């Protein structure tokens, strides 16, 4: 109830975007986790073809974030959000209605492009509407997103008892409702004209070395967040011998997020520079992988104890709760308000590429750990990712490279422009 009361303190547009994120994650996780099984078991596709379909969806989203960000800046975030939700409606409907490879590839491209459009646009719009309360708005954003990520798989599991088509059409229906709601309720905002072209905008953002350094430093955050779907569920399954144990990871995280996110953000916001708390959050995320590592190193027969795994999960979510709202609040401060969407778009492209490399390293460590008798290896790799990222952000903060810090004298004009 406290979450709902807090939400009502924001403008209607912010309230709608929060509910929108609940719906987006519910619809996404209702369908995507079960897509590979549908393609192999129901449609008889090979693992290679399934990999192509899933890879096209991921590439369409990760590689085109920059397009969505630029579109939000130049056309207005509202229209881009609506277009993104509409495209995902069509894409998910195609998954339900199409069995041929060409249709499935089209569905993958459309649903990936949809995410590339509305993800940076939503964050840009939320950042602009929330004003001085950005951190609290993004904290609530995390709460609604995490709740949707829990509801989606549970609803998807229930709908799969009917069939995959029903599940996919339900997901498409959720996005259709979101599309209509955005069109009816989300206020349009005047778009400030830009002096140059899109390429000029990209050059300006990519030429911001402090911003690029920050985006690269965040590789730990994105890599470790992805372990909620890879390493931690695998650890829970090993500990219990039960495939459904992966759900415990999401349950622990969702309950912690609902109980603590707003309280943590509100407490920390008034106690020190946001960059410092980002570094602390990243360090906590890294340390989260040490309890499972200690148990993995001494486990007999490859079995883990579930308590350290769940403790690690709780610490990982705690680190995300500390860092994530301040990361989202910090990004617009790197440049002109007219380029907020572009900054978010390029941030996710750079961080996504870096995190993909990080996930490859973790995957290698998991395989090596199984065959080489070093079960602790992937856990230690994750700890190092988090601690290294924390050190990187702390260094950027001390050098005055981040918005709100003490910048060197030579950088003063850029800092003044960033805070204009």
Coordinates of N, CA and C in Angstrom, one line a residue, residues 226-419:
X226 N 22.3 -10.1 -15.0 CA 22.0 -11.2 -15.9 C 22.2 -12.6 -15.2
X227 N 22.9 -12.6 -14.1 CA 23.1 -13.9 -13.4 C 21.9 -14.3 -12.6
X228 N 20.9 -13.4 -12.5 CA 19.6 -13.8 -12.0 C 18.9 -14.8 -12.9
X229 N 19.3 -14.9 -14.2 CA 18.7 -15.8 -15.1 C 19.7 -16.9 -15.5
X230 N 20.9 -16.9 -15.0 CA 21.9 -17.9 -15.4 C 22.5 -18.6 -14.2
X231 N 23.5 -17.9 -13.5 CA 24.2 -18.6 -12.5 C 23.5 -18.8 -11.2
X232 N 22.7 -17.9 -10.7 CA 22.0 -18.1 -9.5 C 20.9 -19.1 -9.6
X233 N 20.0 -19.1 -10.6 CA 19.1 -20.2 -10.8 C 19.7 -21.6 -10.9
X234 N 20.9 -21.7 -11.6 CA 21.6 -22.9 -11.7 C 22.1 -23.3 -10.3
X235 N 22.6 -22.4 -9.5 CA 23.0 -22.7 -8.2 C 21.9 -23.2 -7.3
X236 N 20.7 -22.6 -7.4 CA 19.5 -23.0 -6.7 C 19.1 -24.4 -7.1
X237 N 19.2 -24.7 -8.4 CA 18.8 -26.0 -8.8 C 19.8 -27.1 -8.3
X238 N 21.1 -26.8 -8.3 CA 22.1 -27.7 -7.8 C 21.9 -27.9 -6.3
X239 N 21.5 -26.9 -5.6 CA 21.4 -27.0 -4.1 C 20.2 -27.8 -3.7
X240 N 19.1 -27.8 -4.5 CA 17.9 -28.5 -4.1 C 17.6 -29.7 -4.9
X241 N 18.2 -29.8 -6.1 CA 17.9 -30.9 -7.0 C 16.5 -30.8 -7.6
X242 N 16.0 -29.5 -7.5 CA 14.6 -29.3 -8.0 C 14.6 -28.1 -9.0
X243 N 14.1 -28.4 -10.2 CA 14.1 -27.4 -11.3 C 13.4 -26.2 -11.0
X244 N 12.3 -26.3 -10.2 CA 11.5 -25.2 -9.8 C 12.2 -24.2 -8.8
X245 N 13.4 -24.6 -8.3 CA 14.0 -23.8 -7.3 C 14.5 -22.5 -7.9
X246 N 14.6 -22.4 -9.2 CA 14.9 -21.1 -9.8 C 13.9 -20.0 -9.4
X247 N 12.7 -20.4 -9.2 CA 11.6 -19.5 -8.8 C 11.9 -18.8 -7.5
X248 N 12.7 -19.5 -6.6 CA 13.0 -19.0 -5.3 C 13.9 -17.7 -5.4
X249 N 14.7 -17.7 -6.5 CA 15.6 -16.5 -6.7 C 14.7 -15.3 -7.0
X250 N 13.7 -15.4 -7.8 CA 12.9 -14.3 -8.2 C 12.0 -13.9 -7.0
X251 N 11.5 -14.9 -6.2 CA 10.6 -14.6 -5.1 C 11.4 -13.8 -4.0
X252 N 12.6 -14.2 -3.7 CA 13.4 -13.5 -2.7 C 13.6 -12.1 -3.2
X253 N 14.0 -11.9 -4.4 CA 14.3 -10.6 -5.0 C 13.1 -9.7 -5.0
X254 N 11.9 -10.2 -5.4 CA 10.7 -9.4 -5.5 C 10.3 -8.9 -4.1
X255 N 10.3 -9.9 -3.2 CA 9.8 -9.5 -1.8 C 10.8 -8.4 -1.2
X256 N 12.1 -8.6 -1.4 CA 13.0 -7.6 -0.9 C 12.8 -6.3 -1.6
X257 N 12.6 -6.3 -2.9 CA 12.4 -5.1 -3.7 C 11.2 -4.3 -3.2
X258 N 10.1 -5.0 -3.0 CA 8.8 -4.4 -2.5 C 9.0 -3.8 -1.2
X259 N 9.8 -4.5 -0.3 CA 9.9 -4.0 1.1 C 10.9 -2.9 1.3
X260 N 12.0 -2.9 0.5 CA 13.1 -2.1 0.8 C 13.5 -1.0 -0.2
X261 N 13.1 -1.1 -1.5 CA 13.6 -0.2 -2.6 C 13.4 1.2 -2.2
X262 N 12.2 1.6 -2.0 CA 11.9 3.0 -1.7 C 12.6 3.5 -0.5
X263 N 12.6 2.7 0.6 CA 13.2 3.1 1.8 C 14.7 3.4 1.6
X264 N 15.3 2.5 0.9 CA 16.8 2.6 0.6 C 17.1 3.9 -0.2
X265 N 16.4 4.1 -1.3 CA 16.6 5.2 -2.1 C 16.4 6.5 -1.4
X266 N 15.3 6.6 -0.6 CA 15.0 7.9 0.1 C 16.0 8.1 1.2
X267 N 16.5 7.1 1.8 CA 17.5 7.3 2.9 C 18.9 7.7 2.3
X268 N 19.3 7.1 1.2 CA 20.6 7.4 0.7 C 20.7 8.7 -0.1
X269 N 19.5 9.1 -0.6 CA 19.5 10.3 -1.5 C 20.0 11.5 -0.7
X270 N 19.7 11.6 0.6 CA 20.1 12.7 1.4 C 21.4 12.5 2.1
X271 N 22.1 11.5 1.8 CA 23.3 11.2 2.6 C 24.5 10.9 1.6
X272 N 25.0 11.9 0.9 CA 26.1 11.7 0.1 C 25.9 11.8 -1.4
X273 N 26.9 11.9 -2.1 CA 26.9 12.0 -3.6 C 26.4 10.7 -4.2
X274 N 25.5 10.8 -5.2 CA 24.9 9.6 -5.8 C 26.0 8.7 -6.4
X275 N 27.1 9.2 -7.0 CA 28.1 8.4 -7.5 C 28.7 7.4 -6.5
X276 N 28.8 8.0 -5.3 CA 29.4 7.1 -4.2 C 28.5 5.9 -3.9
X277 N 27.1 6.2 -3.9 CA 26.2 5.1 -3.6 C 26.2 4.1 -4.8
X278 N 26.4 4.6 -6.0 CA 26.5 3.6 -7.2 C 27.7 2.7 -6.9
X279 N 28.8 3.3 -6.5 CA 30.0 2.4 -6.3 C 29.7 1.4 -5.1
X280 N 29.1 1.9 -4.1 CA 28.7 1.0 -3.0 C 27.8 -0.1 -3.5
X281 N 26.8 0.2 -4.2 CA 25.9 -0.8 -4.7 C 26.6 -1.8 -5.6
X282 N 27.5 -1.4 -6.5 CA 28.2 -2.3 -7.3 C 29.1 -3.2 -6.4
X283 N 29.7 -2.7 -5.4 CA 30.5 -3.5 -4.5 C 29.7 -4.6 -3.8
X284 N 28.5 -4.2 -3.3 CA 27.6 -5.1 -2.7 C 27.2 -6.2 -3.7
X285 N 26.9 -5.8 -4.9 CA 26.6 -6.8 -6.0 C 27.7 -7.8 -6.2
X286 N 29.0 -7.3 -6.2 CA 30.1 -8.2 -6.3 C 30.2 -9.2 -5.1
X287 N 30.1 -8.6 -3.9 CA 30.2 -9.4 -2.7 C 29.1 -10.4 -2.5
X288 N 28.0 -10.2 -3.2 CA 26.9 -11.2 -3.2 C 27.3 -12.6 -3.7
X289 N 28.3 -12.7 -4.5 CA 28.7 -14.0 -5.1 C 29.7 -14.7 -4.2
X290 N 30.2 -14.1 -3.1 CA 31.1 -14.8 -2.3 C 30.5 -15.9 -1.4
X291 N 29.3 -15.7 -0.8 CA 28.8 -16.8 0.0 C 28.6 -18.1 -0.8
X292 N 28.0 -18.0 -2.0 CA 27.9 -19.3 -2.8 C 29.3 -19.8 -3.2
X293 N 30.3 -18.9 -3.5 CA 31.6 -19.3 -3.9 C 32.3 -20.1 -2.7
X294 N 32.1 -19.7 -1.5 CA 32.7 -20.4 -0.4 C 32.1 -21.8 -0.2
X295 N 30.8 -21.9 -0.4 CA 30.1 -23.2 -0.3 C 30.5 -24.1 -1.5
X296 N 30.6 -23.5 -2.7 CA 30.9 -24.3 -3.9 C 32.3 -24.9 -3.8
X297 N 33.2 -24.1 -3.2 CA 34.5 -24.6 -3.1 C 34.7 -25.8 -2.2
X298 N 33.7 -26.0 -1.2 CA 33.8 -27.1 -0.3 C 32.7 -28.1 -0.4
X299 N 31.8 -27.9 -1.5 CA 30.7 -28.8 -1.6 C 31.1 -30.2 -2.0
X300 N 30.3 -31.2 -1.5 CA 30.6 -32.5 -1.9 C 29.7 -33.0 -2.9
X301 N 30.2 -33.7 -4.0 CA 29.4 -34.1 -5.0 C 28.8 -33.0 -5.9
X302 N 29.4 -31.8 -5.8 CA 28.9 -30.7 -6.6 C 27.6 -30.1 -6.1
X303 N 27.2 -30.5 -4.9 CA 25.9 -30.0 -4.3 C 26.2 -28.7 -3.5
X304 N 25.4 -27.7 -3.7 CA 25.5 -26.5 -2.9 C 24.5 -26.5 -1.8
X305 N 24.7 -25.6 -0.8 CA 23.7 -25.3 0.2 C 22.9 -24.2 -0.3
X306 N 21.5 -24.3 -0.2 CA 20.7 -23.3 -0.8 C 20.7 -22.0 0.0
X307 N 21.0 -22.1 1.3 CA 21.0 -20.8 2.1 C 22.0 -19.8 1.6
X308 N 23.3 -20.2 1.3 CA 24.2 -19.2 0.7 C 23.8 -18.7 -0.6
X309 N 23.2 -19.5 -1.4 CA 22.7 -19.1 -2.7 C 21.6 -18.0 -2.6
X310 N 20.7 -18.2 -1.7 CA 19.6 -17.3 -1.5 C 20.1 -16.0 -0.8
X311 N 21.1 -16.2 0.1 CA 21.8 -15.0 0.7 C 22.5 -14.2 -0.4
X312 N 23.1 -14.8 -1.3 CA 23.8 -14.1 -2.4 C 22.7 -13.4 -3.3
X313 N 21.6 -14.1 -3.5 CA 20.5 -13.4 -4.3 C 20.0 -12.2 -3.6
X314 N 19.8 -12.3 -2.3 CA 19.3 -11.1 -1.5 C 20.3 -10.0 -1.6
X315 N 21.6 -10.3 -1.4 CA 22.7 -9.2 -1.5 C 22.7 -8.6 -2.9
X316 N 22.6 -9.4 -3.9 CA 22.6 -8.9 -5.3 C 21.5 -8.0 -5.5
X317 N 20.3 -8.3 -5.1 CA 19.1 -7.4 -5.3 C 19.3 -6.1 -4.4
X318 N 19.9 -6.3 -3.2 CA 20.2 -5.1 -2.4 C 21.2 -4.2 -3.1
X319 N 22.2 -4.7 -3.8 CA 23.1 -3.9 -4.5 C 22.5 -3.2 -5.7
X320 N 21.6 -3.9 -6.4 CA 20.8 -3.2 -7.5 C 19.9 -2.1 -6.9
X321 N 19.3 -2.4 -5.8 CA 18.4 -1.4 -5.2 C 19.2 -0.1 -4.8
X322 N 20.4 -0.3 -4.4 CA 21.2 0.8 -4.0 C 21.7 1.6 -5.2
X323 N 22.2 0.9 -6.2 CA 22.8 1.6 -7.4 C 21.9 2.1 -8.5
X324 N 20.9 1.2 -8.9 CA 20.2 1.4 -10.1 C 19.4 2.8 -10.2
X325 N 18.7 3.2 -9.1 CA 18.0 4.5 -9.3 C 18.9 5.6 -9.5
X326 N 20.1 5.6 -8.8 CA 21.1 6.7 -9.0 C 21.8 6.7 -10.3
X327 N 21.9 5.5 -10.9 CA 22.5 5.4 -12.3 C 21.5 6.0 -13.2
X328 N 20.2 5.7 -13.1 CA 19.3 6.3 -14.0 C 19.2 7.8 -13.8
X329 N 19.3 8.3 -12.6 CA 19.3 9.7 -12.3 C 20.5 10.4 -12.8
X330 N 21.6 9.8 -12.8 CA 22.9 10.4 -13.2 C 23.0 10.6 -14.7
X331 N 22.5 9.6 -15.5 CA 22.7 9.6 -17.0 C 22.3 11.0 -17.7
X332 N 21.2 11.5 -17.4 CA 20.8 12.8 -18.1 C 21.8 13.9 -17.8
X333 N 22.5 13.9 -16.6 CA 23.3 15.0 -16.3 C 24.6 15.1 -17.1
X334 N 24.9 14.1 -17.9 CA 26.1 14.1 -18.7 C 26.0 15.1 -19.9
X335 N 24.8 15.5 -20.3 CA 24.7 16.3 -21.5 C 23.5 17.2 -21.5
X336 N 23.2 17.7 -22.7 CA 22.1 18.6 -22.8 C 20.7 17.9 -22.6
X337 N 19.7 18.5 -22.0 CA 18.4 17.9 -21.8 C 17.8 17.4 -23.1
X338 N 18.1 18.1 -24.2 CA 17.6 17.7 -25.5 C 18.1 16.4 -26.0
X339 N 19.1 15.8 -25.4 CA 19.7 14.6 -25.8 C 19.6 13.5 -24.8
X340 N 18.6 13.6 -23.9 CA 18.4 12.7 -22.8 C 18.2 11.3 -23.4
X341 N 17.3 11.2 -24.4 CA 17.0 9.9 -25.0 C 18.2 9.3 -25.6
X342 N 19.0 10.1 -26.3 CA 20.2 9.6 -27.0 C 21.2 9.0 -26.0
X343 N 21.3 9.8 -24.9 CA 22.2 9.3 -23.8 C 21.8 7.9 -23.3
X344 N 20.5 7.8 -23.0 CA 20.0 6.5 -22.5 C 20.2 5.4 -23.6
X345 N 19.9 5.7 -24.8 CA 20.1 4.7 -25.9 C 21.5 4.2 -26.0
X346 N 22.4 5.2 -26.1 CA 23.8 4.8 -26.3 C 24.4 4.1 -25.0
X347 N 23.9 4.6 -23.8 CA 24.3 3.9 -22.6 C 24.0 2.4 -22.6
X348 N 22.7 2.1 -23.1 CA 22.3 0.7 -23.1 C 23.1 -0.1 -24.2
X349 N 23.4 0.5 -25.3 CA 24.2 -0.1 -26.4 C 25.6 -0.5 -25.9
X350 N 26.3 0.5 -25.3 CA 27.6 0.3 -24.8 C 27.6 -0.7 -23.7
X351 N 26.7 -0.5 -22.7 CA 26.7 -1.4 -21.6 C 26.3 -2.8 -22.0
X352 N 25.3 -2.9 -23.0 CA 24.9 -4.2 -23.4 C 26.0 -5.0 -24.1
X353 N 26.8 -4.3 -24.9 CA 27.9 -5.0 -25.6 C 28.9 -5.5 -24.5
X354 N 29.2 -4.6 -23.6 CA 30.2 -5.0 -22.6 C 29.7 -6.1 -21.7
X355 N 28.4 -6.1 -21.4 CA 27.8 -7.1 -20.6 C 27.7 -8.4 -21.3
X356 N 27.5 -8.4 -22.6 CA 27.6 -9.6 -23.4 C 28.9 -10.3 -23.3
X357 N 30.0 -9.5 -23.4 CA 31.3 -10.1 -23.2 C 31.5 -10.6 -21.8
X358 N 31.0 -9.9 -20.8 CA 31.0 -10.4 -19.4 C 30.3 -11.7 -19.2
X359 N 29.1 -11.8 -19.9 CA 28.4 -13.1 -19.8 C 29.1 -14.2 -20.4
X360 N 29.8 -13.9 -21.5 CA 30.6 -15.0 -22.2 C 31.7 -15.5 -21.2
X361 N 32.3 -14.6 -20.5 CA 33.3 -15.0 -19.5 C 32.7 -15.8 -18.4
X362 N 31.5 -15.4 -17.9 CA 30.9 -16.2 -16.9 C 30.5 -17.6 -17.4
X363 N 30.0 -17.6 -18.6 CA 29.6 -18.9 -19.2 C 30.8 -19.8 -19.3
X364 N 31.9 -19.3 -19.7 CA 33.2 -20.0 -19.8 C 33.6 -20.5 -18.4
X365 N 33.5 -19.7 -17.4 CA 33.9 -20.1 -16.1 C 33.0 -21.2 -15.5
X366 N 31.7 -21.1 -15.9 CA 30.8 -22.2 -15.5 C 31.2 -23.6 -16.1
X367 N 31.5 -23.5 -17.4 CA 31.9 -24.8 -18.0 C 33.2 -25.3 -17.5
X368 N 34.1 -24.4 -17.3 CA 35.5 -24.7 -16.8 C 35.3 -25.3 -15.4
X369 N 34.5 -24.6 -14.6 CA 34.3 -25.1 -13.2 C 33.7 -26.5 -13.1
X370 N 32.9 -26.8 -14.0 CA 32.3 -28.2 -14.0 C 33.3 -29.2 -14.4
X371 N 34.1 -28.9 -15.4 CA 35.0 -30.0 -15.9 C 36.3 -30.0 -15.1
X372 N 36.7 -28.8 -14.5 CA 38.0 -28.7 -13.9 C 38.0 -28.9 -12.4
X373 N 36.8 -29.1 -11.8 CA 36.8 -29.3 -10.4 C 36.9 -28.0 -9.6
X374 N 36.6 -26.9 -10.3 CA 36.7 -25.5 -9.7 C 35.3 -24.9 -9.7
X375 N 34.4 -25.4 -8.9 CA 33.0 -25.0 -8.9 C 32.9 -23.5 -8.5
X376 N 33.9 -23.0 -7.8 CA 33.9 -21.7 -7.3 C 34.2 -20.6 -8.3
X377 N 34.8 -21.1 -9.5 CA 35.3 -20.1 -10.5 C 34.3 -19.1 -11.0
X378 N 33.1 -19.5 -11.4 CA 32.1 -18.5 -12.0 C 31.7 -17.5 -10.9
X379 N 31.6 -18.0 -9.6 CA 31.2 -17.1 -8.6 C 32.3 -16.0 -8.3
X380 N 33.5 -16.5 -8.3 CA 34.6 -15.5 -8.1 C 34.7 -14.5 -9.3
X381 N 34.5 -15.0 -10.5 CA 34.5 -14.1 -11.7 C 33.5 -13.0 -11.5
X382 N 32.3 -13.4 -11.0 CA 31.2 -12.4 -10.8 C 31.6 -11.4 -9.7
X383 N 32.2 -11.9 -8.7 CA 32.6 -11.0 -7.6 C 33.6 -10.0 -8.1
X384 N 34.5 -10.4 -8.9 CA 35.6 -9.5 -9.5 C 34.9 -8.5 -10.4
X385 N 33.9 -8.9 -11.2 CA 33.2 -8.0 -12.1 C 32.6 -6.9 -11.3
X386 N 31.9 -7.2 -10.2 CA 31.3 -6.2 -9.4 C 32.3 -5.3 -8.7
X387 N 33.3 -5.8 -8.1 CA 34.3 -5.0 -7.4 C 35.1 -4.1 -8.3
X388 N 35.4 -4.7 -9.5 CA 36.1 -3.8 -10.5 C 35.3 -2.7 -11.0
X389 N 34.0 -2.9 -11.2 CA 33.1 -1.8 -11.7 C 32.9 -0.8 -10.5
X390 N 32.8 -1.3 -9.3 CA 32.8 -0.3 -8.2 C 34.0 0.5 -8.1
X391 N 35.2 -0.1 -8.3 CA 36.4 0.7 -8.3 C 36.4 1.7 -9.4
X392 N 35.9 1.3 -10.6 CA 35.9 2.2 -11.8 C 35.0 3.4 -11.5
X393 N 33.8 3.2 -11.0 CA 32.9 4.3 -10.7 C 33.5 5.2 -9.6
X394 N 34.1 4.6 -8.6 CA 34.8 5.4 -7.5 C 35.9 6.3 -8.1
X395 N 36.7 5.7 -9.0 CA 37.8 6.5 -9.6 C 37.2 7.7 -10.4
X396 N 36.2 7.4 -11.2 CA 35.5 8.5 -12.0 C 35.0 9.6 -11.1
X397 N 34.4 9.2 -9.9 CA 33.9 10.1 -9.0 C 35.0 11.0 -8.4
X398 N 36.1 10.4 -8.0 CA 37.2 11.1 -7.4 C 37.9 12.0 -8.4
X399 N 37.9 11.7 -9.6 CA 38.5 12.5 -10.6 C 37.6 13.6 -11.1
X400 N 36.4 13.7 -10.6 CA 35.5 14.8 -11.0 C 34.9 14.6 -12.4
X401 N 34.9 13.4 -12.9 CA 34.3 13.2 -14.2 C 32.8 13.0 -14.3
X402 N 32.2 12.8 -13.2 CA 30.8 12.5 -13.1 C 30.0 13.7 -12.8
X403 N 28.7 13.8 -13.3 CA 27.9 15.0 -13.0 C 27.7 15.1 -11.5
X404 N 27.8 16.3 -11.0 CA 27.6 16.6 -9.6 C 28.9 16.5 -8.8
X405 N 30.0 16.1 -9.4 CA 31.2 16.0 -8.7 C 32.0 17.3 -8.8
X406 N 33.2 17.3 -8.2 CA 34.1 18.4 -8.4 C 34.9 18.3 -9.6
X407 N 34.5 18.9 -10.7 CA 35.2 18.8 -12.0 C 36.5 19.6 -12.0
X408 N 37.5 19.2 -12.8 CA 38.6 20.0 -13.0 C 38.3 21.3 -13.6
X409 N 39.1 22.3 -13.4 CA 38.8 23.6 -14.0 C 38.6 23.6 -15.4
X410 N 39.4 22.8 -16.2 CA 39.3 22.8 -17.7 C 37.9 22.3 -18.1
X411 N 37.3 21.5 -17.3 CA 36.0 20.9 -17.7 C 34.8 21.7 -17.2
X412 N 35.0 22.8 -16.6 CA 33.9 23.6 -16.0 C 32.9 24.0 -17.0
X413 N 33.2 24.4 -18.2 CA 32.1 24.8 -19.2 C 31.2 23.6 -19.5
X414 N 31.8 22.5 -19.7 CA 31.0 21.3 -20.1 C 30.1 20.9 -18.9
X415 N 30.7 21.1 -17.7 CA 29.9 20.8 -16.5 C 28.7 21.7 -16.4
X416 N 28.9 23.0 -16.6 CA 27.9 24.0 -16.6 C 26.8 23.7 -17.6
X417 N 27.2 23.3 -18.8 CA 26.3 22.9 -19.8 C 25.4 21.7 -19.5
X418 N 26.1 20.7 -18.8 CA 25.4 19.5 -18.4 C 24.3 19.8 -17.4
X419 N 24.5 20.8 -16.6 CA 23.6 21.0 -15.5 C 22.6 22.1 -15.9

